[in-house]
Coordinates of C-alpha atoms in Angstrom, one line a residue:
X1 CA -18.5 -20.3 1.6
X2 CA -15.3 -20.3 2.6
X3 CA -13.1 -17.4 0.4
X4 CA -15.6 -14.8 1.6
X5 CA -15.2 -15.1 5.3
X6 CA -11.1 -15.5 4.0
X7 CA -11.9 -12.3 2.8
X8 CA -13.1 -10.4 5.4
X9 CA -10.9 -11.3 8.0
X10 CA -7.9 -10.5 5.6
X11 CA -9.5 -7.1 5.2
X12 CA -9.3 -6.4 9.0
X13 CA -5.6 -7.7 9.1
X14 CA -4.9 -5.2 6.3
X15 CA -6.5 -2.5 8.1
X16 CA -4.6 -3.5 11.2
X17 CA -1.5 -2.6 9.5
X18 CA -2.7 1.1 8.1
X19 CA -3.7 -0.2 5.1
X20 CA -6.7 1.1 5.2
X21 CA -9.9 0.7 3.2
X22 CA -12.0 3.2 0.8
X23 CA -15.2 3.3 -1.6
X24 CA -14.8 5.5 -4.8
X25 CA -18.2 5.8 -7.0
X26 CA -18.0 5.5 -10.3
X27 CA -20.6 5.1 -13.2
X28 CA -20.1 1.6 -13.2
X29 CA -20.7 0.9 -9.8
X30 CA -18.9 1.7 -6.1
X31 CA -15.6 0.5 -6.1
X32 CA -13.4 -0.9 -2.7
X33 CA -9.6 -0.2 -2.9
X34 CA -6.8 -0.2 -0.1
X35 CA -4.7 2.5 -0.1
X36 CA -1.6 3.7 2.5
X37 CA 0.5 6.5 2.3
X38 CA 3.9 5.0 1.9
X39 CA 7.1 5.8 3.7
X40 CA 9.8 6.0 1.2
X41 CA 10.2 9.3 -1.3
X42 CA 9.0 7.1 -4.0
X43 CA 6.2 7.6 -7.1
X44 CA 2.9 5.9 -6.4
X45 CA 2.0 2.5 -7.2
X46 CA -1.3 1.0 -8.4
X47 CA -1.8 -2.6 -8.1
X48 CA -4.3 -4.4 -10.8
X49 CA -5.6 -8.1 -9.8
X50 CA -6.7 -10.2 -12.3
X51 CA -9.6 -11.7 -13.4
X52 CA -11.7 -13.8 -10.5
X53 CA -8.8 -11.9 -8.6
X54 CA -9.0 -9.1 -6.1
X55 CA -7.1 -6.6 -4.4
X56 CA -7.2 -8.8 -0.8
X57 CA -5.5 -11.5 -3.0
X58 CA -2.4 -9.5 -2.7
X59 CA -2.5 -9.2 0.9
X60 CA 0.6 -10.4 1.6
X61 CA 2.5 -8.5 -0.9
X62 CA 0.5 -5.2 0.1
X63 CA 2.0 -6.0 3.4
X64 CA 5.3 -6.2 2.5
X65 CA 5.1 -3.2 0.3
X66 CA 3.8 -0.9 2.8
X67 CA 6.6 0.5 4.3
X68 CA 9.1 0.2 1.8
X69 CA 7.2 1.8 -0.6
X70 CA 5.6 5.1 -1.6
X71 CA 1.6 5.7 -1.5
X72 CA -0.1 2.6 -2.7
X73 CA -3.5 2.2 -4.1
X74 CA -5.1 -1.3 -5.3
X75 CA -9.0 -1.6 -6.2
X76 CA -11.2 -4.4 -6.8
X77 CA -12.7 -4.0 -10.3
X78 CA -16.2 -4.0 -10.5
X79 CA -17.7 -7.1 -9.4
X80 CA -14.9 -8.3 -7.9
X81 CA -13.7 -8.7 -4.4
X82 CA -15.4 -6.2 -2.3
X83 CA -16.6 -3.5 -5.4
X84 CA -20.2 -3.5 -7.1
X85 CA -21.2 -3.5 -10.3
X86 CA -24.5 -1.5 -11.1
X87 CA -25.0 -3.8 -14.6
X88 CA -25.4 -7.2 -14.1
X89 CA -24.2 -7.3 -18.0
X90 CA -20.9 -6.5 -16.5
X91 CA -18.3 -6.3 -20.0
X92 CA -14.4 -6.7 -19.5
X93 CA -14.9 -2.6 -21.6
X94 CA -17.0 -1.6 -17.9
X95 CA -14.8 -3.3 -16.0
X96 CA -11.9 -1.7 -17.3
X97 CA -13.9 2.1 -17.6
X98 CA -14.8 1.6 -14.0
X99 CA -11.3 1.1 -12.3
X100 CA -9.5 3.9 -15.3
X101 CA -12.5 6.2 -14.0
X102 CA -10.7 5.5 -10.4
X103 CA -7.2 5.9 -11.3
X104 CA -8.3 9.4 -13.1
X105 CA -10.0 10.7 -10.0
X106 CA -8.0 9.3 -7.0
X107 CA -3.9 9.4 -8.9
X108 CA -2.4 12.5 -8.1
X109 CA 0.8 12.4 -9.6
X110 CA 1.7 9.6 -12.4
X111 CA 2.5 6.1 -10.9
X112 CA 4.0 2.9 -11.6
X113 CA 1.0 0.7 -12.6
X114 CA 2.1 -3.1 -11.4
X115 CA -0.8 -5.4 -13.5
X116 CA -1.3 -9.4 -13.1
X117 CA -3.2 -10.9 -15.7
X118 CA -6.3 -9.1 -17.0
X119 CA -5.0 -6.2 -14.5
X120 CA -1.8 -6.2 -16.6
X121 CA -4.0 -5.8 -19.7
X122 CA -5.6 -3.1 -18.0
X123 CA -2.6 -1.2 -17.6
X124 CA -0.7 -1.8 -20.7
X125 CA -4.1 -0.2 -21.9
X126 CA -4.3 3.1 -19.0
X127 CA -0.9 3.6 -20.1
X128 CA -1.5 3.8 -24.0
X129 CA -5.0 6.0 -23.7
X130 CA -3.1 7.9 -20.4
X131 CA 0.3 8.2 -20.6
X132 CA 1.2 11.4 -18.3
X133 CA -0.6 9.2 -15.8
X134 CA 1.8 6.5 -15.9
X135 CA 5.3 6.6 -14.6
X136 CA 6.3 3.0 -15.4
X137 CA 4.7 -0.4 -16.2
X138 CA 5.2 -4.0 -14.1
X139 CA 3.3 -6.3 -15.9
X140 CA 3.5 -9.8 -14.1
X141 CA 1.7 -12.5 -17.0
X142 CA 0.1 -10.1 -18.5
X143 CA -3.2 -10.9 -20.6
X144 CA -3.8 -9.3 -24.0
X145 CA -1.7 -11.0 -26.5
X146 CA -3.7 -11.5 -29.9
X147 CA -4.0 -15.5 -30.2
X148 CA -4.9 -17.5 -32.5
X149 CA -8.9 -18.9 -32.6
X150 CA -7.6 -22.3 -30.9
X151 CA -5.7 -20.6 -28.1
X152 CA -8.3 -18.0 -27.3
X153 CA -10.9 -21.1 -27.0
X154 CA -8.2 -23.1 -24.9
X155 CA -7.9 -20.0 -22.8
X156 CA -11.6 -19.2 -22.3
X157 CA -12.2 -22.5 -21.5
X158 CA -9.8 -22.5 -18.7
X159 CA -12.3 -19.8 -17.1
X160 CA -15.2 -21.9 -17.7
X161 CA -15.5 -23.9 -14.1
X162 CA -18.4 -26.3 -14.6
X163 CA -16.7 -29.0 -11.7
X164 CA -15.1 -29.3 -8.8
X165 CA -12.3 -31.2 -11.2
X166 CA -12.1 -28.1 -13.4
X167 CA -11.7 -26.0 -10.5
X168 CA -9.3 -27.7 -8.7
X169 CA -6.9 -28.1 -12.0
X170 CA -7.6 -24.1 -12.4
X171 CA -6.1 -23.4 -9.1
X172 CA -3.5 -26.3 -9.2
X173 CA -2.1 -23.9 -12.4
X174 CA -1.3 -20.8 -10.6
X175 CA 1.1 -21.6 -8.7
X176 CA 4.4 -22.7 -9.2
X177 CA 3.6 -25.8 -6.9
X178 CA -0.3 -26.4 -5.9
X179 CA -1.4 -25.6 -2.5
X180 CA -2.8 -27.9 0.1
X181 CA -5.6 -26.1 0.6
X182 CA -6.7 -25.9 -3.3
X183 CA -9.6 -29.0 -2.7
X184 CA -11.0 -27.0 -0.3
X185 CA -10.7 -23.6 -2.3
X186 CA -12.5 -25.5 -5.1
X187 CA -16.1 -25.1 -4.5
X188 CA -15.6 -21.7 -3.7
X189 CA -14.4 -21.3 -7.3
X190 CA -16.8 -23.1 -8.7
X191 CA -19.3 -21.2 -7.7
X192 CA -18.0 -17.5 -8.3
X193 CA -16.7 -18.4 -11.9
X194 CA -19.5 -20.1 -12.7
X195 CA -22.1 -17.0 -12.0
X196 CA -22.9 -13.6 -12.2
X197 CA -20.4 -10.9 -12.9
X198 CA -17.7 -13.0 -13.0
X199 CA -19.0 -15.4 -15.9
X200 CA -21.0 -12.1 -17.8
X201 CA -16.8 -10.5 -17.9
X202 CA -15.9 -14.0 -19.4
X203 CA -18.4 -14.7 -21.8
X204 CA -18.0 -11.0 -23.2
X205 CA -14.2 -11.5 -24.1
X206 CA -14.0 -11.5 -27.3
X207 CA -10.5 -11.7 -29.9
X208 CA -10.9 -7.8 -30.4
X209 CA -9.9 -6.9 -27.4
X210 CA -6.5 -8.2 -27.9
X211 CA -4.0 -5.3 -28.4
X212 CA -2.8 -5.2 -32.1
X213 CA 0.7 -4.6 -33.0
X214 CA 0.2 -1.3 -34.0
X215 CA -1.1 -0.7 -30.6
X216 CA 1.6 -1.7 -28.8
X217 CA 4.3 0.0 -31.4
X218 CA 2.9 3.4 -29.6
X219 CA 4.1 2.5 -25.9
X220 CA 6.8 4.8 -24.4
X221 CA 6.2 4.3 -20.8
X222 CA 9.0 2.4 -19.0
X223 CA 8.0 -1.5 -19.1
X224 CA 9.3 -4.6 -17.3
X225 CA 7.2 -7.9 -18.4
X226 CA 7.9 -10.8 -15.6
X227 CA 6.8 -14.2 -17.2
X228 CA 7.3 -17.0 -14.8
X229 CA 9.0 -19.9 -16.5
X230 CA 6.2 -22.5 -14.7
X231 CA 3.6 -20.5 -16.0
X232 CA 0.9 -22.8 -16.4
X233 CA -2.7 -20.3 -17.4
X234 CA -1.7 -17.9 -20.4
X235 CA -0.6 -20.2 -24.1
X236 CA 3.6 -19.7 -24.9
X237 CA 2.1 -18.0 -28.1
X238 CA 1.4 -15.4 -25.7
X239 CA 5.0 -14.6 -24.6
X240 CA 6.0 -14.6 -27.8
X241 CA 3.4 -11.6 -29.2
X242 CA 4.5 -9.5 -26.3
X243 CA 8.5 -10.5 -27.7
X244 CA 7.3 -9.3 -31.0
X245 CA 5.0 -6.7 -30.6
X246 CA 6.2 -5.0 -27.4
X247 CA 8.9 -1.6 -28.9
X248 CA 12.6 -2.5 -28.0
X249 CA 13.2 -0.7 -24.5
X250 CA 10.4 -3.2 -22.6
X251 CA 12.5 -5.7 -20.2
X252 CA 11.6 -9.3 -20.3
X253 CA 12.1 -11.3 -17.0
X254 CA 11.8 -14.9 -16.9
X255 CA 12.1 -16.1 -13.3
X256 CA 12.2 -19.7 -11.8
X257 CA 9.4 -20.6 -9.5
X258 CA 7.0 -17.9 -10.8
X259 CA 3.7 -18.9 -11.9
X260 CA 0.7 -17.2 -13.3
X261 CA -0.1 -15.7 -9.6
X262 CA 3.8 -15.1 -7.7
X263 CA 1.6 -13.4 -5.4
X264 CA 0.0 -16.3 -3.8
X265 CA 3.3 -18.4 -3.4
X266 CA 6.0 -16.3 -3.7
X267 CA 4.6 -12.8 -2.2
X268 CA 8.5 -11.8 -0.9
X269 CA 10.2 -12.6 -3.6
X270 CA 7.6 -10.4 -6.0
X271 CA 7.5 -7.7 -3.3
X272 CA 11.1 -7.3 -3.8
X273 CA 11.0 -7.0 -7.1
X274 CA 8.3 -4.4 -7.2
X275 CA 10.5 -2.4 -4.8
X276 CA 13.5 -2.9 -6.6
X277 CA 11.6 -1.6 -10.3
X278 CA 10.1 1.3 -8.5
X279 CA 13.5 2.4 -7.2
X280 CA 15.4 1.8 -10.9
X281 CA 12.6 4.5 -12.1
X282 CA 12.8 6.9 -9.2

C-alpha cells in the first residue's frame, strides 16, 4: 500500500521540524496527535481532519503554521491515520467522544478550533457542548448541514468506494484541479473506505446527526465558514443551511480555487489564512 508508507515517512519529516508526535488514551481507543509549542503570543489552535482524513494530511499546512503560530495540536480521530479504535463498531458519536475526550484533557487554555469536513462538524459541535474551551471557530467545508433524504443518499454514497472508478472520481473532487498522482492514490482508497473503521463511521451516519436550527441559533463563539467556490463533495443545499441557520456575526468566505480539501492543493494560501483569523481574534 502505498498512503501508509506516505504516511510514515511524512510523520518523520514532521518530526524533523519539531513537530513532534504524542499518544493520549482515551476510552475509545489511544489516540496519535502532533503538537508544537508555537512561537508567536498567540491562543492555541486545534486542527480537525475529516473523514478518511488524518492529521499527516495536513502536513504541509502544519509546516507552514509552525512558526508563525501559537501551540498547535492536531489528532487523528479514532481509527484514523495513526490512532486506534478499541470497538471495531466504531460510530461517528465515539469518534467524536474520543477526540472531545482529548481536547478536554490536553487544551489548557481555550483555542481556535480550525475543522475540515467532519472535523468541522466536530467543532461546531465542541464549541456548542464546550464553549469556554473554544476561543474562535475556522470551519473550512464544514459537514453537518441537515439535508434533504436525496442529498444525504447522494452524499453517503460518495463515501461508498466499491471501484477503482469510484475512487478515483472521489479524489478527482477534492481538489480544485485533480492531481496526477490520484490513479495511483486510488487503490489505496478503495481499500480503507471500503473496510473496517472507516466504512463502520460511514454506515452509522445517520440524518440525526445533522445540527438543527435551534442548535446552531445557540453559537456565540467567533466563526469564519470558508466554502470554496469549486467545491465539488458537500451538496450547495449545504451552504445554504449554514447561510440560514448559522446566528448573524459568523463570516462566510467564498474563495476561488478552494476545494473541499485546500489543504492538499493550496496548503499556503489556507495557512495564511488560518494565521491571518487567529491574529483578527488575538
Amino acid at each position: 500500500m502505498l498512503l501508509p508508507l506516505v504516511e510514515r515517512l511524512t510523520r518523520r519529516r514532521l518530526n524533523g521540524l519539531g513537530i513532534v508526535s504524542g499518544q493520549q488514551t482515551t476510552a475509545v481507543g489511544d489516540l496519535h496527535f502532533y503538537s508544537s509549542e508555537g512561537a508567536q503570543p498567540l491562543p492555541p489552535l486545534v486542527i480537525l481532519h475529516g473523514f478518511g482524513a488524518s492529521s499527516t494530511s495536513f502536513a504541509r499546512v502544519l509546516a507552514y503554521l509552525h512558526t508563525r503560530v501559537g501551540p498547535i495540536l492536531a489528532p487523528d480521530a479514532p481509527g484514523h491515520g495513526f490512532s486506534s479504535a478499541r470497538n471495531p463498531g466504531l460510530t461517528v458519536d465515539l469518534a467524536y467522544a474520543g477526540l472531545a475526550e482529548l481536547l478536554l484533557r490536553r487544551l489548557d487554555a481555550p483555542a481556535i478550533l480550525f475543522g475540515n469536513s467532519l472535523g468541522g462538524a466536530f467543532a461546531l459541535r465542541f464549541a456548542l457542548e464546550h464553549p469556554e474551551r473554544v476561543r474562535g471557530l475556522f470551519l473550512s467545508s464544514p459537514a453537518g448541514a441537515a439535508l434533504d433524504a436525496q442529498d444525504f443518499a447522494n452524499l453517503q454514497g460518495s463515501f461508498r468506494v466499491g471501484s477503482l472508478a469510484h475512487a478515483r472520481r472521489l479524489a478527482d473532487s477534492l481538489t480544485h484541479l485533480p492531481a496526477w498522482y490520484n490513479a495511483l492514490l486510488a487503490p489505496d482508497l478503495l481499500w480503507r473506505f471500503g473496510r473496517g473503521h472507516l466504512r463502520s463511521v460511514l454506515e452509522s451516519f445517520q440524518p440525526a446527526h445533522m445540527f438543527t436550527t435551534e442548535q446552531l441559533a445557540e453559537l456565540r463563539t467567533p466563526t469564519l465558514v470558508s466554502w470554496g467556490r469549486s467545491e465539488r463533495v458537500l451538496p450547495p443545499a449545504s451552504l445554504e443551511f449554514f447561510r440560514r441557520a448559522l446566528p448573524s456575526h459568523v463570516v462566510f468566505e467564498e474563495p476561488e480555487g478552494f476545494a473541499h480539501c485546500p489543504y492538499m492543493d493550496r496548503p499556503r494560501e489556507l495557512g495564511a489564512r488560518i494565521v491571518e483569523y487567529m491574529r483578527e481574534l488575538a
